[in-house]
PDB file of C-alpha atoms in Angstrom:
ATOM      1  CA  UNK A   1      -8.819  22.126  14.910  1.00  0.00           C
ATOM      2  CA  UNK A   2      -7.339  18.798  15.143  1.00  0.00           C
ATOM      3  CA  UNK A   3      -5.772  16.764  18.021  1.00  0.00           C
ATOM      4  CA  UNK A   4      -1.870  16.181  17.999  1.00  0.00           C
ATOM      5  CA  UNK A   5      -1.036  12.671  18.974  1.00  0.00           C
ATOM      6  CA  UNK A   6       2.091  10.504  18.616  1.00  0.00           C
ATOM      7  CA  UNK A   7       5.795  11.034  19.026  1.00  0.00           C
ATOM      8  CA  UNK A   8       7.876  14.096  18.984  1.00  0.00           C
ATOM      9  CA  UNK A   9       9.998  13.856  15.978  1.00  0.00           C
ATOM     10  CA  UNK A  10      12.567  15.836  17.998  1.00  0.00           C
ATOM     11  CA  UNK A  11      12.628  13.948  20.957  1.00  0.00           C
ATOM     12  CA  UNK A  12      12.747   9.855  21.253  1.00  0.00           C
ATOM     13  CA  UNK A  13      10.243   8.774  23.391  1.00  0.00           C
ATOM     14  CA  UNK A  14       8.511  11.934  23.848  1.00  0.00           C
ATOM     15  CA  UNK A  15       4.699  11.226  23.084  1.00  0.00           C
ATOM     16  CA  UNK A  16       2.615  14.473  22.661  1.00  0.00           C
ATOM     17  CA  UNK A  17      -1.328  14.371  23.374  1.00  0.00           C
ATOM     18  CA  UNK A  18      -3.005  17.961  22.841  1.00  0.00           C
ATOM     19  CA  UNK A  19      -4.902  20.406  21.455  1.00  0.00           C
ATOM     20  CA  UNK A  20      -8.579  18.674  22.925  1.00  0.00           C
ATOM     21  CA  UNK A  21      -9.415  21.841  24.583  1.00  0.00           C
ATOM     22  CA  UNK A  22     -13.117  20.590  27.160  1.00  0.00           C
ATOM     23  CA  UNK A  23     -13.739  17.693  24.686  1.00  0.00           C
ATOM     24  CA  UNK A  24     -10.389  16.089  25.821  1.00  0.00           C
ATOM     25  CA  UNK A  25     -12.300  14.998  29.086  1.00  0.00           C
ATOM     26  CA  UNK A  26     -14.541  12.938  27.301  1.00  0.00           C
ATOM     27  CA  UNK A  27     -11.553  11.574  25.043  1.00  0.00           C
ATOM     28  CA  UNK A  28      -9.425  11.383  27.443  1.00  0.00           C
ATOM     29  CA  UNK A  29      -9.644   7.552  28.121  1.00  0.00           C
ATOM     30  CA  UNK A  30      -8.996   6.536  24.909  1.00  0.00           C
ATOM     31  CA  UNK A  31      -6.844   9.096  23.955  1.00  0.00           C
ATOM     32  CA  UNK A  32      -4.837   7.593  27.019  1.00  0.00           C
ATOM     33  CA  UNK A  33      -5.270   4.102  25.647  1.00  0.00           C
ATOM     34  CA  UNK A  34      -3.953   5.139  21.803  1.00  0.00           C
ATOM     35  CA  UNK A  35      -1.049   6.766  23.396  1.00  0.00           C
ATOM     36  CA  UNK A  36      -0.211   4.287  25.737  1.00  0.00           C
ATOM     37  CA  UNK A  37      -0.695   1.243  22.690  1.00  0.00           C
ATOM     38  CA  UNK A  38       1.897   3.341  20.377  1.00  0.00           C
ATOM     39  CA  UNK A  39       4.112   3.766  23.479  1.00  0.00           C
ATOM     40  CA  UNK A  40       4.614  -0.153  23.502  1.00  0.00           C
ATOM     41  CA  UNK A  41       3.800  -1.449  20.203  1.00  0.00           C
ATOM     42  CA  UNK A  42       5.838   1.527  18.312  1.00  0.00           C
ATOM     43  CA  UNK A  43       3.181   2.412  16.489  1.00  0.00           C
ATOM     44  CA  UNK A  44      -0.754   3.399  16.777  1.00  0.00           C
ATOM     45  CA  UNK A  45      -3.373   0.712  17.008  1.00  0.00           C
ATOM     46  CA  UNK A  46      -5.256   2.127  13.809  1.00  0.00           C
ATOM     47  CA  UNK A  47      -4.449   5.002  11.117  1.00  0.00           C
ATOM     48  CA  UNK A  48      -4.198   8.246  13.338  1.00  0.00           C
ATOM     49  CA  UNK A  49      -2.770   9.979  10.211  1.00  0.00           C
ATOM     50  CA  UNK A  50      -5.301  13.136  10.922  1.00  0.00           C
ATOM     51  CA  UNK A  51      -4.243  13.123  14.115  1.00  0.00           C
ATOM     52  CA  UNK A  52      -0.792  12.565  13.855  1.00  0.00           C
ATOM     53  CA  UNK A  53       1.666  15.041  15.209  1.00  0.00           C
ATOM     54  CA  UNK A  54       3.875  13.635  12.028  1.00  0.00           C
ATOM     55  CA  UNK A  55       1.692  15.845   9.697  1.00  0.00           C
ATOM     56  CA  UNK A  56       3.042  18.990  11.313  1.00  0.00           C
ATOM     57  CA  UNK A  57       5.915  20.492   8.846  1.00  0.00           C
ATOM     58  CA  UNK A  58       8.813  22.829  10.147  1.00  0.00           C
ATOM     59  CA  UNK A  59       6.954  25.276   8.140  1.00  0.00           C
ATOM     60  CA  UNK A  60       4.436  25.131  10.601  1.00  0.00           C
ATOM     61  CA  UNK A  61       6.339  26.334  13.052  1.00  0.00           C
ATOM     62  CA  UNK A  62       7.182  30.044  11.956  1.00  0.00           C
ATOM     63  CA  UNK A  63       6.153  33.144  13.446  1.00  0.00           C
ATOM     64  CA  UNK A  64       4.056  34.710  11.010  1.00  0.00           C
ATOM     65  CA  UNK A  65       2.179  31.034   9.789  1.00  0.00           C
ATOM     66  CA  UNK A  66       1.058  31.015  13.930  1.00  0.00           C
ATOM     67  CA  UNK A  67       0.152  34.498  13.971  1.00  0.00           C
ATOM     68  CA  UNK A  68      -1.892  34.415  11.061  1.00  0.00           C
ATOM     69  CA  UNK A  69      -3.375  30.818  12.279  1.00  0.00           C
ATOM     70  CA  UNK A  70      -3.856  31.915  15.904  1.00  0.00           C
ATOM     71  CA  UNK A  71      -5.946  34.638  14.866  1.00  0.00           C
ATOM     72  CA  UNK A  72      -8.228  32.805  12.745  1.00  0.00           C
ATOM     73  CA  UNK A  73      -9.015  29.783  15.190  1.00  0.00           C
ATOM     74  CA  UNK A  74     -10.548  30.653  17.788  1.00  0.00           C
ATOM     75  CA  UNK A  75     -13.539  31.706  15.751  1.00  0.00           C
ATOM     76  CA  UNK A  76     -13.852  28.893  14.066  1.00  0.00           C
ATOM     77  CA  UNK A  77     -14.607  26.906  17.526  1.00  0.00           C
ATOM     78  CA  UNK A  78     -18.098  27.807  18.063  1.00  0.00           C
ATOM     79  CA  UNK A  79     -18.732  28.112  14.012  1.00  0.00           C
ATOM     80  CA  UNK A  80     -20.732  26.001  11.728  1.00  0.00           C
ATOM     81  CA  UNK A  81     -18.004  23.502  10.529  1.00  0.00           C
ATOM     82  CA  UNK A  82     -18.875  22.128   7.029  1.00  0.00           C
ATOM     83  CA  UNK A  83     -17.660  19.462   4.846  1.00  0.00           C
ATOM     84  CA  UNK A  84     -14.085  20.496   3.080  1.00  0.00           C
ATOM     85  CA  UNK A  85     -13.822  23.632   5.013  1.00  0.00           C
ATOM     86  CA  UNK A  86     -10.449  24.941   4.649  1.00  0.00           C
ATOM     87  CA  UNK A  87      -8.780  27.335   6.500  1.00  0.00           C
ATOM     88  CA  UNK A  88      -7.958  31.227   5.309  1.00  0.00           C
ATOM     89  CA  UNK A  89      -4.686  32.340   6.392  1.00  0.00           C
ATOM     90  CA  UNK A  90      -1.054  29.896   6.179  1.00  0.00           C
ATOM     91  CA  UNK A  91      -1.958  28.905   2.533  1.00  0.00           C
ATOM     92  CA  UNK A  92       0.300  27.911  -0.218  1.00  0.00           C
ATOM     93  CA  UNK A  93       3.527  27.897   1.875  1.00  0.00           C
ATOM     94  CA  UNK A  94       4.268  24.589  -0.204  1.00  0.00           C
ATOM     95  CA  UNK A  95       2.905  24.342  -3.686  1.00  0.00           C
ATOM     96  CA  UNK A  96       3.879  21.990  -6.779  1.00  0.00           C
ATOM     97  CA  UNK A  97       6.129  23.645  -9.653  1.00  0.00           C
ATOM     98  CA  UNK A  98       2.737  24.048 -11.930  1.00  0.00           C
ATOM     99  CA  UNK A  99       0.404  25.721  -9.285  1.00  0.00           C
ATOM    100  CA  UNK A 100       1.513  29.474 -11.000  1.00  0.00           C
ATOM    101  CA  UNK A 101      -0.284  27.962 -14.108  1.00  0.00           C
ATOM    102  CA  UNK A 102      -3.196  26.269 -12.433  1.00  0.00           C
ATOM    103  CA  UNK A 103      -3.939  29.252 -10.061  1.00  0.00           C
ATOM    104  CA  UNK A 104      -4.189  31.406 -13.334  1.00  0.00           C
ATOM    105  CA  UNK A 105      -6.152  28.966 -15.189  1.00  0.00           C
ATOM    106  CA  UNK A 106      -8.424  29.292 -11.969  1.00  0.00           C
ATOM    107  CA  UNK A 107      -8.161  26.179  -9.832  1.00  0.00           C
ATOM    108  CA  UNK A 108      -9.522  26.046  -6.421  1.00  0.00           C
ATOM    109  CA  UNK A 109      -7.011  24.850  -3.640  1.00  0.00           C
ATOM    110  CA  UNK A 110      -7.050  22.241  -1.000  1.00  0.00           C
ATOM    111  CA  UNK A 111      -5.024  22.254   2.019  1.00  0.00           C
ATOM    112  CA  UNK A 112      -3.259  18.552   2.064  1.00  0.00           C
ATOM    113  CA  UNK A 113      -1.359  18.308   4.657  1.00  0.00           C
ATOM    114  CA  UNK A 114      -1.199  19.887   8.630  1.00  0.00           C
TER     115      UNK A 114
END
């Protein structure tokens, strides 16, 4: 999984770092150093958009999306990680008005965003 940094978009002022699990240690300096940059420049010192607790949707935050997700993490922390890997379970929750026709015509989906 990925780190959440930045500001709450619930609360002003509110600046979230988490999610680094025993690496965060290591990162924690600069971690510390991005933060505190956004904190007084409004905004981070480089694109944190992967990182970015802005990519998180409200659809994100729904029971059965974190019980499906929860379940499915924690293997994937001591797991071969390849290129493009996507993730199994919280999948199509937002989809463009042709993806009926593409998934029929047997198009293989990306996760874009979260």
């Amino acid at each position: 999984g990925q780190w959440i940094l930045g500001q709450a978009p619930e609360l002003e002022n509110y600046y979230v770092a988490a999610g680094m699990r025993s690496n965060g240690i290591a990162s924690a300096g600069g971690v510390g150093t991005i933060i505190a940059d956004w904190i007084v420049k409004g905004r981070p010192p480089f694109d944190m958009y992967g990182l970015d607790i802005a990519r998180c949707l409200g659809m994100h935050n729904n029971k059965r999306f974190l019980r499906d997700r929860v379940k499915e993490v924690p293997g994937l922390t001591f797991s071969l990680n390849y290129p493009h890997t996507e993730f199994s379970t919280g999948r199509a929750l937002r989809t463009s008005p042709i993806f009926p026709k593409l998934q029929l015509a047997g198009a293989q989906f990306g996760q874009v965003m979260g």
